[in-house]
Coordinates of C-alpha atoms in Angstrom, one line a residue:
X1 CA 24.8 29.8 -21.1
X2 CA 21.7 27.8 -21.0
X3 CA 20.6 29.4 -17.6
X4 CA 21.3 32.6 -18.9
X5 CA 17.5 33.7 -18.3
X6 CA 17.0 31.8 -15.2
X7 CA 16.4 34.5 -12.8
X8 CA 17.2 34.4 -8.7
X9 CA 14.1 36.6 -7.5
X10 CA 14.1 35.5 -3.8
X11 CA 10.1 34.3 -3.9
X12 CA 10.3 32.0 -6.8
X13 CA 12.6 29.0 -5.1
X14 CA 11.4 28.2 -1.9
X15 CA 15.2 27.6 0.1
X16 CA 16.0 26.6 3.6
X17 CA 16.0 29.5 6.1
X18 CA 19.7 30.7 7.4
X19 CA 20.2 33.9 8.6
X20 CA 23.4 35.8 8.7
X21 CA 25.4 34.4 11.6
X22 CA 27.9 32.8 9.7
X23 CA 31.3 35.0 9.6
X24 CA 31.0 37.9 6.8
X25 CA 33.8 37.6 5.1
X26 CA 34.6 40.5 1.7
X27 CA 35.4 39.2 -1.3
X28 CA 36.5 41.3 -4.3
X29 CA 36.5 40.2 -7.7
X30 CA 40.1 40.5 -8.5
X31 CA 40.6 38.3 -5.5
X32 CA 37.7 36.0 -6.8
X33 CA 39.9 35.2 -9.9
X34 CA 42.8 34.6 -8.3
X35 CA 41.7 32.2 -6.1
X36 CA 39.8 30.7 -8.5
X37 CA 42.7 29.8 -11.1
X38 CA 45.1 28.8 -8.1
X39 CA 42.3 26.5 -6.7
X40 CA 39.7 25.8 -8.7
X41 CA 39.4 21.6 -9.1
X42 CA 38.0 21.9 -12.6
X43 CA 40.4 23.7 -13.6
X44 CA 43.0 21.1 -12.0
X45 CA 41.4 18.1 -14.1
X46 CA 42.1 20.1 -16.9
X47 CA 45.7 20.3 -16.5
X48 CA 46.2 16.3 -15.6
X49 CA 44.7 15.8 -18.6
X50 CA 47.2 18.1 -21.0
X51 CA 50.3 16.5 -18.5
X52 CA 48.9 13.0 -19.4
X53 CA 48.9 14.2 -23.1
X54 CA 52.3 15.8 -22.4
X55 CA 53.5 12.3 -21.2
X56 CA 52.4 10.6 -24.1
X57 CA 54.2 13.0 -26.7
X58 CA 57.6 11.9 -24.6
X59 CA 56.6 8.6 -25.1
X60 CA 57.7 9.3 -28.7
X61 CA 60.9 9.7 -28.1
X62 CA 61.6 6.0 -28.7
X63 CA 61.7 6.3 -32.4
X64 CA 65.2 8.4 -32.1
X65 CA 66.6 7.5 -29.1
X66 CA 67.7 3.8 -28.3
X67 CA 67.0 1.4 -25.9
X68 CA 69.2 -0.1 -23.4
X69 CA 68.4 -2.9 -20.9
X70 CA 70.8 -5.2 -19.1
X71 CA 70.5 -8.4 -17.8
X72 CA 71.7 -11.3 -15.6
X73 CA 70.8 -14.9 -16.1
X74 CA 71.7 -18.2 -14.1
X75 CA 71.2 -21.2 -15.5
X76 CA 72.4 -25.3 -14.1
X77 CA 71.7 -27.8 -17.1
X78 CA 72.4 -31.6 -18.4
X79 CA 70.6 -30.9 -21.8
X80 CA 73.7 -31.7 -24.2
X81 CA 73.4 -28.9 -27.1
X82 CA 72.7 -26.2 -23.9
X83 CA 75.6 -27.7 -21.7
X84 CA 77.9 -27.6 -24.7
X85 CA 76.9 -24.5 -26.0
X86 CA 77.3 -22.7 -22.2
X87 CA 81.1 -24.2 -22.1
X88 CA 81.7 -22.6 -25.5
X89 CA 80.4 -19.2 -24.3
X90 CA 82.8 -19.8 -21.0
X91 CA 85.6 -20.4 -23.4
X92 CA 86.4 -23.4 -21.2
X93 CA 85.7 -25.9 -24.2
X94 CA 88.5 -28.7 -24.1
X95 CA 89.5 -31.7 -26.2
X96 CA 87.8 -34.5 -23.8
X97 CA 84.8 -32.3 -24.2
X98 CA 84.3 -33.6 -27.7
X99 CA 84.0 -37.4 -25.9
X100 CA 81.0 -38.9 -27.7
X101 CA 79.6 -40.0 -24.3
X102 CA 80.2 -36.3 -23.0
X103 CA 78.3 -34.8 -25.8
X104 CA 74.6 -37.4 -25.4
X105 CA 75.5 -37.2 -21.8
X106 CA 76.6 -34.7 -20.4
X107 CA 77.3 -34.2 -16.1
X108 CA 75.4 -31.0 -14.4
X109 CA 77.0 -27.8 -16.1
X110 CA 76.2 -24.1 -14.5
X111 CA 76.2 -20.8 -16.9
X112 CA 76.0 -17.1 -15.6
X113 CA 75.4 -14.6 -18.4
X114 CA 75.4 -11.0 -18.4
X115 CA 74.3 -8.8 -21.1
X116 CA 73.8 -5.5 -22.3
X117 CA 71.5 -5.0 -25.6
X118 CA 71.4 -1.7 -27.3
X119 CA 68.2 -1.5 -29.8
X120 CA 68.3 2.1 -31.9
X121 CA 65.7 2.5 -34.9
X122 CA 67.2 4.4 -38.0
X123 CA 63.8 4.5 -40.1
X124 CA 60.4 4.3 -38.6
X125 CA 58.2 6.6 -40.9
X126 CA 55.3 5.2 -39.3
X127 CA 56.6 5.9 -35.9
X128 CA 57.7 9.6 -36.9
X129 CA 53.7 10.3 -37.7
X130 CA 52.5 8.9 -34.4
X131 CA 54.9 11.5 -33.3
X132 CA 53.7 14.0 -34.9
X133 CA 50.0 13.0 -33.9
X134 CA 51.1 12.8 -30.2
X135 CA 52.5 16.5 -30.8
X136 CA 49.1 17.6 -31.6
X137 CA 47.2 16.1 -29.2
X138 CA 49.3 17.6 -26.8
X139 CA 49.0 21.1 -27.8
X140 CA 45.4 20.8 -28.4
X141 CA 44.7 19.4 -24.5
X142 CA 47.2 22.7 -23.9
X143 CA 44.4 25.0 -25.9
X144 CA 41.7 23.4 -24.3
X145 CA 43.3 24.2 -20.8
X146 CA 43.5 27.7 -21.6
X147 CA 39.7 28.2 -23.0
X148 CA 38.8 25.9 -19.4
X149 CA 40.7 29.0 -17.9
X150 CA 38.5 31.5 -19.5
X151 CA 35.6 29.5 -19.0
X152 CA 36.4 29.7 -15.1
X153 CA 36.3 33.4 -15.6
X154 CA 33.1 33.7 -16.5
X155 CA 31.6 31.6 -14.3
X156 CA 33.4 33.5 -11.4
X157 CA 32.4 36.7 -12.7
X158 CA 28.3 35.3 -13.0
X159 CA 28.9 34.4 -9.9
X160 CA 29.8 37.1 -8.5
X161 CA 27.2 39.2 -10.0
X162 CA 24.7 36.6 -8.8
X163 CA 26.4 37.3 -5.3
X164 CA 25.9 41.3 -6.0
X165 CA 21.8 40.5 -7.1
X166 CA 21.2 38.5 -4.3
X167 CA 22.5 41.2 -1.8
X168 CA 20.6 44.0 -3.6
X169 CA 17.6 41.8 -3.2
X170 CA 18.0 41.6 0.3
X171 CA 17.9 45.6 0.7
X172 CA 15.5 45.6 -1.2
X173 CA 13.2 43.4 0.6
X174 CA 14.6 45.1 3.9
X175 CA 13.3 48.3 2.8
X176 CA 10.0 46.8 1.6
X177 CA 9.7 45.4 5.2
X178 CA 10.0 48.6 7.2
X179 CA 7.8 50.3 4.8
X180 CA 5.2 47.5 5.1
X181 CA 5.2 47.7 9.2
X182 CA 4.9 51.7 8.6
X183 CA 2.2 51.1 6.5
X184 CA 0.6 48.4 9.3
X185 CA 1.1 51.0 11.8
X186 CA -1.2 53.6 10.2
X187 CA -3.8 51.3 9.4
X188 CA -3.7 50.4 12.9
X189 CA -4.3 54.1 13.8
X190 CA -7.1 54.3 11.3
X191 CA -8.4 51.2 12.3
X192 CA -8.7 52.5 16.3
X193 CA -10.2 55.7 15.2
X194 CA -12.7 54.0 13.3
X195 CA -11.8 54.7 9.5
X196 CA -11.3 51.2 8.7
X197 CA -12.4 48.0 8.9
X198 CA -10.8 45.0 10.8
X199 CA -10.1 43.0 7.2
X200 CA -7.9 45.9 6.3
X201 CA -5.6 45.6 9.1
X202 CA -5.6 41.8 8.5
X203 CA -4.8 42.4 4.9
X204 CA -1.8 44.7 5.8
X205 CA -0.6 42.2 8.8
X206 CA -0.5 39.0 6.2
X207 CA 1.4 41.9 3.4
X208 CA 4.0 42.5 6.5
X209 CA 4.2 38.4 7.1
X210 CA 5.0 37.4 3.7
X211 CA 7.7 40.1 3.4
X212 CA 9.4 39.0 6.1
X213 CA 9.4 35.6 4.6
X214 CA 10.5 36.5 1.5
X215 CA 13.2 38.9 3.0
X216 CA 14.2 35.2 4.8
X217 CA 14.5 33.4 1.4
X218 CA 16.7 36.2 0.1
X219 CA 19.1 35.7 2.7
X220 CA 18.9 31.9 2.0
X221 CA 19.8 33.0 -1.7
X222 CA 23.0 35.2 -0.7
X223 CA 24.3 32.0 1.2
X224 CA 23.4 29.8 -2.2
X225 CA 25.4 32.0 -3.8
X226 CA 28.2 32.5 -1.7
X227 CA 28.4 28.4 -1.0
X228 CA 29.1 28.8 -4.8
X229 CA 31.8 31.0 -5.1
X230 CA 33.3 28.5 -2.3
X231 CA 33.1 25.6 -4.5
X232 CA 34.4 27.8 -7.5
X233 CA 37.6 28.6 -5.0
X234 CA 37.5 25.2 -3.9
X235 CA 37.1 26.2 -0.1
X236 CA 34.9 25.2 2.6
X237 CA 31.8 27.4 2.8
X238 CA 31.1 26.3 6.4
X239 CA 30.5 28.7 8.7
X240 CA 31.0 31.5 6.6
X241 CA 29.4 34.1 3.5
X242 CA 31.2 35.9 1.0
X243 CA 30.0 40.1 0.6
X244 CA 31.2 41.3 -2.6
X245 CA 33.3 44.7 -2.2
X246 CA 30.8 46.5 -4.7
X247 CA 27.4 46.4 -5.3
X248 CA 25.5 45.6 -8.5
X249 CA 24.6 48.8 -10.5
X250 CA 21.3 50.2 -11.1
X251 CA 21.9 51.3 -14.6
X252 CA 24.1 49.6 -17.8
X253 CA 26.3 51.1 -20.0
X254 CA 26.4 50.5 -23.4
X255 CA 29.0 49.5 -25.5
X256 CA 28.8 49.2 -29.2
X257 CA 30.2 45.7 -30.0
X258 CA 32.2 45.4 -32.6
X259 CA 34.1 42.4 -32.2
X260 CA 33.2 39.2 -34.0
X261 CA 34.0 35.3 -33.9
X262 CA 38.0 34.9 -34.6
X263 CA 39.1 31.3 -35.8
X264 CA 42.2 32.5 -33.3
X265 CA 39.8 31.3 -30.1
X266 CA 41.3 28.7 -27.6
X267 CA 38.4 26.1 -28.4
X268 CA 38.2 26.4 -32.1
X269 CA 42.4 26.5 -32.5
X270 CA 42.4 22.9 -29.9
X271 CA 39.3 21.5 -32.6
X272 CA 41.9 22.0 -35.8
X273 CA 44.9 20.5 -33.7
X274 CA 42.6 17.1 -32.5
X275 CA 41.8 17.1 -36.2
X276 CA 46.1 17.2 -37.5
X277 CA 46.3 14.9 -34.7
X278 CA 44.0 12.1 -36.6
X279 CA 45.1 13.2 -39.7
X280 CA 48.7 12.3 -38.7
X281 CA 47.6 8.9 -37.2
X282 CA 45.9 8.2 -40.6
X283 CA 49.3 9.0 -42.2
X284 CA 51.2 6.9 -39.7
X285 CA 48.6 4.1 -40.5
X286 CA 49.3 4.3 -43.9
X287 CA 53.3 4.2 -43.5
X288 CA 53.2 1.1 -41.3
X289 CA 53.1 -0.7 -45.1
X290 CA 57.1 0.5 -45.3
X291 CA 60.0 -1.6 -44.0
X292 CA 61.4 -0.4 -40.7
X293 CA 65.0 -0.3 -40.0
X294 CA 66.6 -0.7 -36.9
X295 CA 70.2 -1.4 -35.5
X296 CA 71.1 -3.6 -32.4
X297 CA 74.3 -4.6 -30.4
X298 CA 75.1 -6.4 -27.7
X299 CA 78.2 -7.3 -25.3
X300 CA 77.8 -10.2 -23.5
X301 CA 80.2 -12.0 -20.2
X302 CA 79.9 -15.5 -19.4
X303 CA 81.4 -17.5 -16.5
X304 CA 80.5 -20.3 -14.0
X305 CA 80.3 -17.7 -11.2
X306 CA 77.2 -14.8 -10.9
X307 CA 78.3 -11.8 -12.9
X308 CA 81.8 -13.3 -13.7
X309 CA 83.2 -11.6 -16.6
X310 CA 85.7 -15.1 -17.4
X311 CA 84.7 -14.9 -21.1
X312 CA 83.3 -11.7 -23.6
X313 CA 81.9 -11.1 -26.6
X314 CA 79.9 -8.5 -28.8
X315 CA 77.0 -8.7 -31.7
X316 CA 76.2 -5.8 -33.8
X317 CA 73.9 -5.8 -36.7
X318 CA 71.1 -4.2 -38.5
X319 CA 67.6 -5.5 -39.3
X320 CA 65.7 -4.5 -41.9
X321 CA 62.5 -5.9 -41.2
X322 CA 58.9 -5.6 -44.0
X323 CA 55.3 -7.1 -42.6
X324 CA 54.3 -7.9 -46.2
X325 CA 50.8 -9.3 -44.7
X326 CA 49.6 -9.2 -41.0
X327 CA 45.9 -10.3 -41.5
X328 CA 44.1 -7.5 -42.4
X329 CA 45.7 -5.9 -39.2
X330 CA 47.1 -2.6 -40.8
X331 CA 44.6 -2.1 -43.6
X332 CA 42.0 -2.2 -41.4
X333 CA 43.8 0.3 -39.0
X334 CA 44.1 2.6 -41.9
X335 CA 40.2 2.5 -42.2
X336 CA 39.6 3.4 -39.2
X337 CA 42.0 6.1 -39.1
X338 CA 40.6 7.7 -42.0
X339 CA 36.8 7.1 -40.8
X340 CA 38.5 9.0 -37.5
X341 CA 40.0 11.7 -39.6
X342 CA 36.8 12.4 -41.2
X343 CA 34.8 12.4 -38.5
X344 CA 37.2 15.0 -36.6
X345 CA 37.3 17.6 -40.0
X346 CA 33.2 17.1 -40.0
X347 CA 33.2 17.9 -36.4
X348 CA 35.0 20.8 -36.5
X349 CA 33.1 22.2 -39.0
X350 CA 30.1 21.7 -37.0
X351 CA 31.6 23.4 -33.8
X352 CA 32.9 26.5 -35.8
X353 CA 29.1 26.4 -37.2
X354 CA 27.7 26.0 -34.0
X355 CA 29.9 28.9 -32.4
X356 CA 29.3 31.4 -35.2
X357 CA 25.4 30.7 -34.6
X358 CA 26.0 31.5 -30.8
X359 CA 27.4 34.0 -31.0
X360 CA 25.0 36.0 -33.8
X361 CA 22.4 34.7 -30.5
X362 CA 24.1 36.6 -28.2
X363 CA 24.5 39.6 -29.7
X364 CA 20.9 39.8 -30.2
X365 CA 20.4 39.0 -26.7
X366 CA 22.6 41.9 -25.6
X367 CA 20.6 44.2 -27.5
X368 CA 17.3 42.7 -26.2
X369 CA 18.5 42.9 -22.9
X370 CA 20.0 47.0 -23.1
X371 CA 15.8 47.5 -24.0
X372 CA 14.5 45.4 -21.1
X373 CA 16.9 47.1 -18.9
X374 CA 15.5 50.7 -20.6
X375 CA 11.9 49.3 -20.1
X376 CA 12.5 48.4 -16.7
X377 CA 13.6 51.1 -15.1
X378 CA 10.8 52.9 -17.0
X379 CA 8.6 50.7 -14.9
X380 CA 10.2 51.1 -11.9
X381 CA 10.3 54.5 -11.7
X382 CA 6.2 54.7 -13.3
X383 CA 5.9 52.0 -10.5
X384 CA 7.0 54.6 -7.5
X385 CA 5.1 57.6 -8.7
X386 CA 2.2 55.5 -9.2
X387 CA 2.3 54.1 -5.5
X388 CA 3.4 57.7 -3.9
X389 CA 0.3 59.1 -5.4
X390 CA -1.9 56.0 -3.8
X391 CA 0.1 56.6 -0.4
X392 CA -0.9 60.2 -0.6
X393 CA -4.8 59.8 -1.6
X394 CA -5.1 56.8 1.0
X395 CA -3.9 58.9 3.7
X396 CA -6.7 61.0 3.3
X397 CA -9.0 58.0 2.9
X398 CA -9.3 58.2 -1.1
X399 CA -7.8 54.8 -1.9
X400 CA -8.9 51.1 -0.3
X401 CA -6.3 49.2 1.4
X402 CA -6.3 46.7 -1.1
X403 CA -5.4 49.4 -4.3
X404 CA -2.3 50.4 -1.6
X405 CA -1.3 46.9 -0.9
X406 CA -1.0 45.9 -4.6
X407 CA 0.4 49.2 -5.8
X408 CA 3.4 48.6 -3.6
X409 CA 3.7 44.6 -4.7
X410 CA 4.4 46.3 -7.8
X411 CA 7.1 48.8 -6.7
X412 CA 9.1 45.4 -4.8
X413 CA 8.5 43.3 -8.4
X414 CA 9.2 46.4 -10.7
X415 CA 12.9 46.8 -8.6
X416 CA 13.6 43.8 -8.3
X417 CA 12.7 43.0 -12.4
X418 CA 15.1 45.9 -12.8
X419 CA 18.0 44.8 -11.4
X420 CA 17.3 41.2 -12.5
X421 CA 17.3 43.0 -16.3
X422 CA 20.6 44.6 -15.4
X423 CA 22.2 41.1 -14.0
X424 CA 21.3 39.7 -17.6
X425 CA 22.8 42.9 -19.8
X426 CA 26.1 42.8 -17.3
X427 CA 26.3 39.0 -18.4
X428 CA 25.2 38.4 -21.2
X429 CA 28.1 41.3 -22.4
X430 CA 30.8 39.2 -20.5
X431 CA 29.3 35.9 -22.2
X432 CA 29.8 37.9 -25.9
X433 CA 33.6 38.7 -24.6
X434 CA 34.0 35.2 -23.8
X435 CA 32.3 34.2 -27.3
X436 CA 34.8 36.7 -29.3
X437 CA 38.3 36.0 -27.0

């Protein structure tokens, strides 16, 4: 919410000039949300990125279930331990075949193998944590998806009240322009009967110019902000500009807030699950010191023909297998998993520091803006009388052109500073419901 307080008055930002030909197309909210969870690309990433996490957790499932792979090997030899060990797997050993001169010499012999291996772990307690660590990444990506969600809900709804200021801005401006060419038209009348001076009609004609421009970079402003609710729905802005079903309110009101920061939000929860997750993989680090356990088989067919089945046999066994020193390898994994660990819990911290801080902001801001939005209508409104009582005494040649000109510069500001004040209330309250979800 850093460009909470940037403001859209149409004659700061100088824009290029469209006008309305595009196709008008109305847009309610309700409908803006919709479209923007089924389409938004943001919010797509976000998903990929819990499904990767999601793949990674089934990844895990090696530690219960077994492996399985078969394969098929062909193999033409005169080495004499490999030609006499492939006619013992064929079972086609004979007497002759213990000949001396067969044995260092061997002719061309041909093997065909098959085999199946079956690997199933029994113990992996370092394996189980990774698990478990996978598990929590996963649901944390999950938690994170859901507070992007929420996210994208606020930004559609500050977009759609930019939409709403940017309209209002425009009939506000449009007003401002026909009473500027009524005011143009009477000094025009005074000016042929002799009342005024030439410089005052000039005056009013360069007042009547620049409204019209900025009445031209308003409109450019409602197409900035519909081309944004486009990308928001992810949909192609050519050609076309979004009118909101309901315009933005003149007045607020209040609520009493009485919500506060919940260690139940989407954001904070996925911070503590990243954290289990490290602090898993520092607990996984630290049971790769344990023996592992694992049982294998395999059934095996030899003959001298491709996937001949002439001779059988199967292997089973257990392995129980203890890396008493790899290097270094695993104590300095379990460093860094710890360092990791730490750095997560410390991080945490911070954030839920960070958001409770935030959030005492906003609430401050919500109350400063309900008393600009009180002091600007208060303007406003001081702003109109002010200029109908100048209308009235320059009509009857009591007030100089220029006193007219600048009291009704002040009417367009104060209006337009009033609405901007109640753009800022309407989101800096949605902002606090987003803090406090």
């Amino acid at each position: 919410m850093n460009n909470l307080k940037n403001t859209i008055f149409v004659s700061l930002i100088a824009l290029p000039m469209v006008g309305f030909s595009q196709d008008t197309i109305a847009l309610s909210k309700k409908d803006l949300l919709q479209k923007a969870a089924s389409g938004n690309l943001q919010l797509k990433i976000s998903v990929q990125g819990f499904e990767a996490a999601k793949a990674d957790y089934r990844q895990t499932h090696s530690i219960f279930l077994p492996s399985v792979t078969a394969t098929a090997t062909a193999m033409a030899t005169t080495n004499p331990l490999m030609a006499f060990g492939s006619k013992l797997n064929q079972e086609i050993l004979t007497q002759s075949d213990f000949n001396p001169a067969l044995l260092n010499d061997p002719s061309q012999t041909q093997n065909f193998a098959t085999k199946i291996e079956v690997l199933q772990p029994l113990v992996n307690m370092d394996g189980f944590y990774a698990r478990q660590a996978a598990r929590s990444k996963m649901q944390a990506f999950e938690l994170q998806n859901q507070r992007s969600a929420e996210y994208l809900e606020l930004e559609a709804n500050k977009a759609f009240m930019q939409l709403q200021l940017a309209y209002r801005a425009v009939k506000v401006l449009e007003q401002a322009n026909i009473t500027g060419k009524a005011n143009l038209k009477l000094v025009q009348n005074y000016f042929s009967q002799g009342i005024l001076q030439k410089t005052d009609v000039l005056n009013v004609e360069v007042r009547v110019n620049d409204l019209a421009n900025q009445l031209q970079y308003a409109k450019s402003n409602v197409q900035n902000a519909s081309d944004y609710l486009a990308f928001l729905i992810n949909e192609d802005p050519k050609g076309k500009v979004f009118k909101p079903d309901e315009g933005l309110a003149n007045r607020i009101a209040p609520e009493i807030t009485t919500a506060s920061l919940s260690d139940n939000r989407k954001d904070l929860q996925a911070m503590e699950r990243s954290t289990a997750a490290y602090q898993k993989m520092l607990q996984s680090a630290k049971m790769n010191f344990l023996p592992r356990l694992n049982a294998f088989g395999s059934y095996e067919m030899y003959d001298r023909n491709l996937f001949g089945t002439a001779a059988k046999g199967y292997l089973v066994g257990a392995q129980l297998s203890w890396s008493l020193f790899d290097g270094y390898q695993s104590i300095g994994k379990a460093g860094k998993a710890k360092a990791e660990f730490l750095k997560s819990s410390l991080e945490t911290q911070q954030y839920k520091a960070q958001s409770q801080l935030e959030w005492n902001k906003t609430n401050r801001q919500l109350k400063d803006a309900e008393n600009k939005v009180a002091l600007s209508q208060r303007a406003f409104e001081q702003s109109q009388e002010a200029y109908r009582i100048r209308q009235n005494r320059f009509a009857q040649g009591l007030e100089k052109t220029t006193d007219l000109l600048a009291s009704e510069i002040q009417v367009i500001q104060k209006e337009l500073e009033q609405l901007q004040a109640v753009y800022e209330y309407n989101l800096t309250k949605a902002y606090l419901q987003f803090l406090t979800k």
